[in-house]
Structure formats: structure tokens, C-alpha cells
Short mmCIF file of C-alpha atoms and ligand atoms in Angstrom, two decimals:
data_model
loop_
_atom_site.label_atom_id
_atom_site.label_comp_id
_atom_site.label_asym_id
_atom_site.label_seq_id
_atom_site.Cartn_x
_atom_site.Cartn_y
_atom_site.Cartn_z
CA MET A 30 -0.05 0.28 0.13
CA LYS A 31 1.08 3.89 -0.81
CA LEU A 32 0.49 5.96 2.25
CA ILE A 33 0.41 10.25 0.88
CA LYS A 34 0.50 12.28 3.76
CA ALA A 35 -1.66 15.48 3.97
CA GLU A 36 0.74 18.44 2.90
CA VAL A 37 -0.58 19.97 6.54
CA LEU A 38 -1.57 17.92 9.26
CA GLY A 39 -1.57 17.68 13.33
CA TYR A 40 -1.54 20.80 15.79
CA CYS A 41 -2.13 24.21 14.69
CA MET A 42 0.05 26.88 16.39
CA GLY A 43 -2.92 27.21 19.36
CA VAL A 44 -3.07 24.24 20.51
CA ARG A 45 0.40 23.75 20.41
CA ARG A 46 0.41 26.63 22.80
CA ALA A 47 -1.73 25.47 24.88
CA VAL A 48 -0.23 22.35 25.49
CA THR A 49 3.00 24.23 26.29
CA MET A 50 1.65 26.43 28.78
CA ALA A 51 -0.28 23.23 30.65
CA GLU A 52 2.99 21.78 30.57
CA GLU A 53 4.92 24.73 32.35
CA ALA A 54 1.82 25.44 34.75
CA VAL A 55 2.40 21.55 35.56
CA LYS A 56 5.65 21.45 36.42
CA ALA A 57 6.12 24.64 37.86
CA ALA A 58 3.28 23.92 40.89
CA ALA A 59 4.69 20.37 41.04
CA GLY A 60 3.86 19.72 44.59
CA VAL A 61 2.88 22.62 45.84
CA HIS A 62 -0.28 23.81 43.96
CA ARG A 63 -3.14 21.90 42.05
CA VAL A 64 -3.64 22.52 38.10
CA TYR A 65 -6.87 22.30 36.58
CA THR A 66 -7.85 22.75 32.90
CA LEU A 67 -11.55 23.91 32.47
CA GLY A 68 -12.89 21.00 30.24
CA PRO A 69 -10.45 18.76 28.32
CA LEU A 70 -7.56 21.45 27.58
CA ILE A 71 -8.03 19.63 23.90
CA HIS A 72 -10.22 17.46 22.34
CA ASN A 73 -7.40 14.11 22.51
CA PRO A 74 -7.54 11.00 24.16
CA GLN A 75 -4.17 10.39 24.20
CA VAL A 76 -2.50 13.40 25.01
CA LEU A 77 -5.76 13.83 28.29
CA GLU A 78 -4.61 11.11 29.79
CA GLN A 79 -0.36 11.75 29.62
CA PHE A 80 -1.75 14.96 31.59
CA ARG A 81 -3.55 13.45 33.82
CA ARG A 82 -0.89 11.38 35.52
CA GLN A 83 0.93 14.18 35.57
CA GLY A 84 -1.33 15.58 37.72
CA LEU A 85 -3.44 17.69 35.86
CA GLU A 86 -7.11 17.81 36.93
CA VAL A 87 -9.61 18.21 34.72
CA LEU A 88 -12.96 20.91 36.21
CA ASP A 89 -16.56 20.70 34.87
CA GLU A 90 -17.13 24.13 34.86
CA THR A 91 -20.91 23.42 35.97
CA GLU A 92 -19.46 22.24 39.25
CA LEU A 93 -17.05 24.46 40.15
CA PRO A 94 -15.47 24.36 43.44
CA GLU A 95 -16.23 26.40 46.07
CA GLU A 96 -12.98 27.32 46.70
CA LEU A 97 -9.63 27.74 44.14
CA LYS A 98 -7.43 29.31 46.99
CA SER A 99 -3.67 28.24 45.56
CA SER A 100 -5.22 26.67 42.47
CA VAL A 101 -4.15 27.11 38.19
CA VAL A 102 -6.89 26.67 36.01
CA ILE A 103 -5.42 26.88 32.82
CA ILE A 104 -8.35 28.21 30.49
CA ARG A 105 -8.16 26.05 27.22
CA ALA A 106 -7.54 27.32 23.63
CA HIS A 107 -11.18 27.33 22.85
CA GLY A 108 -11.17 30.26 25.13
CA ILE A 109 -14.18 30.54 28.01
CA THR A 110 -16.70 33.30 28.26
CA PRO A 111 -15.76 36.17 30.96
CA GLN A 112 -18.27 35.67 33.11
CA LEU A 113 -16.78 32.42 34.19
CA GLU A 114 -12.97 34.01 33.98
CA THR A 115 -14.86 36.60 36.69
CA ALA A 116 -16.01 33.47 39.24
CA LEU A 117 -13.50 31.62 38.59
CA ALA A 118 -11.16 34.41 40.05
CA CYS A 119 -13.23 35.64 42.89
CA LYS A 120 -12.76 31.83 43.53
CA GLY A 121 -9.33 32.81 44.13
CA ALA A 122 -7.83 30.44 40.84
CA CYS A 123 -5.10 31.92 39.62
CA LEU A 124 -5.32 31.58 35.82
CA VAL A 125 -3.71 30.55 32.89
CA ASP A 126 -4.78 31.98 29.66
CA ALA A 127 -4.14 29.57 26.84
CA THR A 128 -6.84 30.85 24.95
CA CYS A 129 -5.96 30.93 21.11
CA PRO A 130 -5.02 34.16 20.11
CA THR A 131 -7.11 33.88 16.82
CA VAL A 132 -10.58 32.96 19.28
CA LYS A 133 -9.57 35.79 21.29
CA LYS A 134 -9.74 37.95 18.81
CA SER A 135 -12.81 37.08 17.59
CA GLN A 136 -14.31 36.73 21.23
CA MET A 137 -12.98 41.04 21.22
CA LYS A 138 -14.52 41.55 17.79
CA ALA A 139 -18.10 40.27 19.02
CA ARG A 140 -17.28 42.49 22.24
CA SER A 141 -16.56 45.86 19.85
CA LEU A 142 -19.25 44.70 17.40
CA THR A 143 -21.76 44.58 20.75
CA ASP A 144 -20.54 47.94 21.79
CA ALA A 145 -21.17 49.19 18.51
CA GLY A 146 -25.02 48.54 18.30
CA TYR A 147 -24.64 45.23 15.63
CA ARG A 148 -26.96 42.71 16.12
CA ILE A 149 -24.30 39.47 15.87
CA PHE A 150 -24.91 36.81 13.77
CA LEU A 151 -22.67 33.87 14.90
CA ALA A 152 -22.20 30.88 12.81
CA GLY A 153 -21.12 27.44 14.30
CA GLU A 154 -21.82 24.62 16.61
CA ARG A 155 -24.11 25.66 19.17
CA TYR A 156 -22.38 23.38 22.13
CA HIS A 157 -19.01 24.17 21.13
CA GLY A 158 -16.88 25.72 23.85
CA GLU A 159 -15.71 28.35 21.44
CA VAL A 160 -18.95 29.23 20.76
CA ILE A 161 -20.04 29.29 24.17
CA GLY A 162 -16.90 31.66 25.34
CA ILE A 163 -17.49 33.93 22.01
CA GLN A 164 -21.55 34.25 23.14
CA GLY A 165 -20.16 35.53 26.47
CA TYR A 166 -19.17 38.81 24.77
CA ALA A 167 -21.93 39.41 22.98
CA PRO A 168 -25.08 37.67 24.67
CA ALA A 169 -27.70 39.04 22.60
CA CYS A 170 -25.83 37.54 19.26
CA LEU A 171 -28.00 35.17 17.22
CA VAL A 172 -25.63 31.58 16.88
CA VAL A 173 -26.96 29.70 13.55
CA GLY A 174 -25.85 26.19 12.53
CA ASN A 175 -26.79 26.01 8.74
CA PRO A 176 -28.26 28.47 6.17
CA GLY A 177 -31.68 27.26 6.90
CA GLU A 178 -31.65 27.90 10.76
CA ALA A 179 -29.63 31.90 9.62
CA GLN A 180 -32.44 32.48 7.07
CA GLU A 181 -35.44 31.83 9.87
CA LYS A 182 -33.39 33.84 12.63
CA ALA A 183 -32.59 36.71 9.58
CA GLU A 184 -36.14 37.03 8.91
CA ILE A 185 -37.62 37.61 12.28
CA LEU A 186 -34.87 39.70 12.90
CA TYR A 187 -35.80 41.68 10.25
CA ARG A 188 -39.85 41.76 11.19
CA ARG A 189 -38.66 43.46 14.63
CA ALA A 190 -35.84 45.66 13.49
CA PRO A 191 -35.46 46.03 9.58
CA THR A 192 -32.32 48.60 9.79
CA ALA A 193 -30.68 46.84 12.21
CA LYS A 194 -26.97 46.39 12.06
CA THR A 195 -26.15 43.09 11.35
CA ALA A 196 -22.94 41.09 11.62
CA LEU A 197 -21.43 37.50 10.50
CA LEU A 198 -19.23 36.29 13.05
CA GLY A 199 -18.34 32.41 12.82
CA GLN A 200 -16.40 29.60 14.89
CA THR A 201 -12.46 29.51 13.29
CA THR A 202 -13.35 25.71 12.16
CA ILE A 203 -16.36 26.60 10.26
CA ALA A 204 -15.71 25.62 6.22
CA PRO A 205 -15.75 28.68 3.94
CA ASP A 206 -18.33 27.53 1.80
CA GLU A 207 -20.84 26.76 4.68
CA TYR A 208 -19.94 30.24 6.09
CA GLN A 209 -20.74 32.01 2.57
CA GLY A 210 -23.78 30.24 2.10
CA ILE A 211 -24.91 31.18 5.82
CA ALA A 212 -23.75 34.85 4.64
CA GLN A 213 -25.93 35.03 1.56
CA ALA A 214 -28.98 33.51 4.12
CA ILE A 215 -28.81 36.60 6.14
CA GLN A 216 -27.74 39.45 3.23
CA ALA A 217 -31.39 38.36 1.66
CA TYR A 218 -32.96 40.34 4.81
CA PHE A 219 -29.85 42.70 5.49
CA PRO A 220 -27.75 43.38 2.54
CA ASN A 221 -25.08 45.69 4.37
CA LEU A 222 -24.30 42.67 6.85
CA GLU A 223 -20.96 42.70 7.69
CA ILE A 224 -19.24 39.88 7.33
CA ILE A 225 -15.78 39.56 9.36
CA ASP A 226 -13.83 37.23 8.34
CA THR A 227 -13.12 34.52 11.57
CA ILE A 228 -12.18 31.39 9.93
CA CYS A 229 -8.48 30.36 11.09
CA LYS A 230 -5.74 29.99 8.27
CA ALA A 231 -4.43 26.73 9.83
CA THR A 232 -7.93 25.34 9.61
CA ARG A 233 -8.50 26.49 6.38
CA ASP A 234 -4.81 25.17 4.88
CA ARG A 235 -6.03 21.44 7.19
CA GLN A 236 -9.16 21.67 4.68
CA HIS A 237 -7.66 22.65 1.67
CA ALA A 238 -4.38 20.38 2.15
CA LEU A 239 -7.08 17.81 2.61
CA SER A 240 -9.17 18.17 -0.39
CA LYS A 241 -5.99 18.25 -2.63
CA LEU A 242 -5.07 14.42 -1.09
CA CYS A 243 -8.32 12.97 -1.92
CA LEU A 244 -7.84 14.25 -5.43
CA GLN A 245 -4.66 11.71 -5.19
CA VAL A 246 -5.31 8.79 -2.82
CA ASP A 247 -8.11 5.90 -3.02
CA ALA A 248 -9.16 5.86 0.46
CA LEU A 249 -8.66 8.22 3.85
CA LEU A 250 -7.28 8.01 7.42
CA VAL A 251 -8.40 11.26 8.96
CA VAL A 252 -6.45 10.96 12.59
CA GLY A 253 -8.57 13.10 15.60
CA GLY A 254 -10.44 12.74 18.10
CA LYS A 255 -14.02 12.27 17.79
CA GLU A 256 -14.86 15.53 19.82
CA SER A 257 -12.41 17.57 17.81
CA ALA A 258 -14.93 19.98 15.73
CA ASN A 259 -12.30 20.74 13.01
CA THR A 260 -11.08 16.87 13.07
CA ARG A 261 -14.59 15.79 12.10
CA ARG A 262 -14.64 18.70 9.71
CA LEU A 263 -11.81 17.49 7.83
CA LEU A 264 -13.57 13.81 7.72
CA ALA A 265 -16.59 15.59 6.18
CA ILE A 266 -15.01 16.76 3.64
CA ALA A 267 -13.33 13.67 2.50
CA GLN A 268 -16.56 11.99 2.33
CA ALA A 269 -18.75 14.76 0.55
CA GLN A 270 -15.77 14.39 -2.12
CA GLY A 271 -16.94 10.87 -2.26
CA LYS A 272 -13.67 8.89 -0.63
CA GLN A 273 -14.14 5.98 1.58
CA ALA A 274 -12.22 7.79 4.83
CA TRP A 275 -12.26 6.86 8.59
CA LEU A 276 -11.92 8.90 11.73
CA VAL A 277 -9.15 6.92 14.05
CA GLU A 278 -8.29 8.27 17.24
CA ARG A 279 -5.55 5.14 18.15
CA VAL A 280 -3.61 2.93 16.16
CA ALA A 281 -6.34 -0.03 17.29
CA GLY A 282 -8.79 2.13 15.62
CA ILE A 283 -7.20 1.62 11.93
CA PRO A 284 -10.20 -0.39 10.09
CA PRO A 285 -8.78 -3.73 8.48
CA GLU A 286 -10.56 -3.20 5.00
CA ILE A 287 -7.91 0.17 4.51
CA ARG A 288 -5.62 -2.24 3.40
CA ALA A 289 -7.60 -3.58 0.16
CA TYR A 290 -7.40 0.42 -1.02
CA PRO A 291 -3.80 0.96 -3.42
CA VAL A 292 -3.06 4.50 -2.51
CA VAL A 293 -4.05 5.85 1.19
CA GLY A 294 -4.19 9.40 2.50
CA LEU A 295 -3.25 10.52 5.96
CA ALA A 296 -4.62 13.55 7.41
CA ALA A 297 -5.30 14.50 10.79
CA GLY A 298 -6.85 17.44 12.75
CA ALA A 299 -4.87 20.55 14.63
CA SER A 300 -5.26 18.75 17.76
CA THR A 301 -3.82 15.41 16.75
CA PRO A 302 0.24 15.08 18.58
CA ASP A 303 2.60 13.92 16.16
CA GLU A 304 3.79 11.18 17.79
CA LEU A 305 0.40 9.71 16.92
CA ILE A 306 0.11 10.37 13.17
CA ASP A 307 3.76 9.07 13.08
CA GLN A 308 2.59 5.09 14.77
CA ILE A 309 -0.29 5.24 12.49
CA ALA A 310 2.05 6.01 9.69
CA ASN A 311 4.33 3.62 10.43
CA VAL A 312 1.71 0.17 11.15
CA LEU A 313 -0.14 1.55 7.81
CA THR A 314 3.11 1.02 6.03
CA GLY A 315 3.94 -1.83 8.29
CA ARG A 316 7.44 -0.57 9.55
CA VAL A 317 5.48 -1.11 13.31
CA SER A 318 3.51 -4.15 13.47
CA PRO A 319 -0.34 -2.96 15.36
S1 LIG B 584 -7.48 25.82 14.79
FE1 LIG B 584 -6.71 27.82 14.64
S2 LIG B 584 -7.99 29.01 15.95
FE2 LIG B 584 -8.25 27.37 16.65
S3 LIG B 584 -6.78 26.38 18.62
FE3 LIG B 584 -5.77 25.83 16.31
S4 LIG B 584 -4.48 28.36 15.97
FE4 LIG B 584 -6.20 28.76 17.38
#
């Protein structure tokens, strides 16, 4: 079997930065302070397990302890709401802000547009941490998951406030054509919609590399966590291009059927560590047995 890797794959800048910040925080606090992340640091089970063994604990934001004095809390790359940040600080936590700078930019934009009187549409997955975090900066924003929902919400807003100033922000991992479809649905009611380009370059690069790879291979493996939005998106893009594709989280998840394809592609989400990509590549090419 011939294996071709995507030109761009694996850790993005924001995830690498968050992982490094967490490693440093764990090392600095060893034996002295408890270190937490608010929710899983990244959507990758192997990395999370490694951190767990080093003593990094995961906090559930719906069940925060009474006190967090003398504890370190790492804010993950997706970011959190400013309200939650304040709640943590009030409980005495020392915060390490690993919010990705690209996400931070979206948060700040949401706040400045709200302050300037815009009605904001936020395109993305309603329950994703990044979307929830951005909503905290623009509490009245309208979250829309697809063009149909965007059309519905734009129509309701138009009936109430036909001259409203509107703007569109998106989850950093949204596919460009999906974002465009949502923008067009809103523009049917608000032609002056301000479309803010919030799609992350790292996401775009990985999606572009995957589309190119699809033209060269018979089937594809996308390596990454099932909870990872950008990994799931890569899988969907491959499948939309008519490729047989699987999402695998670990070596044991490699589907035996893949061996029937002469040329196989390997892509990976932005929260997939290099070691895992290498392990899977080595098993597929027969350099290492599973
Ligand atoms: S995908 Fe982009 S926005 Fe998300 S963490 Fe990585 S660099 Fe930041």
C-alpha cells in the first residue's frame, strides 16, 4: 500500500501553545499547587491521559468547587466566557490563559461590535466551547448552525428591526462554503451585513491540504479525537468528495478494510500530536506491527 500524507496536518499554533503552557504550569506547580483545566485541554484522548498522569485535573464548569485558592486553572485554546473568568478569579484561582490568539480576536470583535450597536449572527456549533465562549462577549448574538437556521433567524430579526446594523462572525473551524451560505441567507434580509473573516488559517490550510490529497488517493484516514470539531470537519470534507474515509483516534482503530486500497491518504486534525500521526503511519506502511 502506498501512503501519502497531507501537506499540512496535526497540531496548529493554538493547540501547540496551549499544550506548552499546560506543561509549563504543571511543572511549575508540581507538589505545591493543584492544576486544573476547565474542561479537557484539547480534544485528544492520548494527550489528556498523559496530562492526567502528570497530575493535571479537569474541572467541570457546571460543578466548580467552592474555593480554588492556591490552585492554577488553565483556560483552554477554545476560550471561555468573561463571566466564567470572573467567577474563577473570585474563587481565588490563578488563571493561565491559553485561549488561542485567533479565538481571542473573535471574542474581542464580538465585544466591540456589540458595543457599536450591531446585532451579531454567530455561525457555528451551538454547544461547542468556542461558540459558548464568544457568546459571553456578545450575549444577544444569534447562533446559527446552517443557512436554513440563518434565514429563519434573519427573517425574525428583520420583522422586528428591519434597519438593524448586522454583522456575522463564525467559529474558527467552519468550512468557507458553509460560512458563505450562511452569509448569503442573512444578506437576503440585511444586504449590508458585515461579514467578519474569522476562519482560522490553520483550519483552512488543513482543509485545503485534505482536498488536494483526496485527488491523489483511493481512501483516507483522518487521525484525531472524535470530539474535535476540526477533525470531524476534515472527515466530512473527504466524504463529501466521495472518498471512503475513517476517523481514527488510535492505532487500534485502524479499520482492516483500509488494506484493500492501493493508495491511502493520511490527514490529521489540529489537536493531533505528531507521535500519534507517526505511529499510525508506521503501522500502515508496515514499518511497525500494530
Ligand atoms: S485551529 Fe486555529 S483557532 Fe483553533 S486553536 Fe488552532 S490556531 Fe487557534
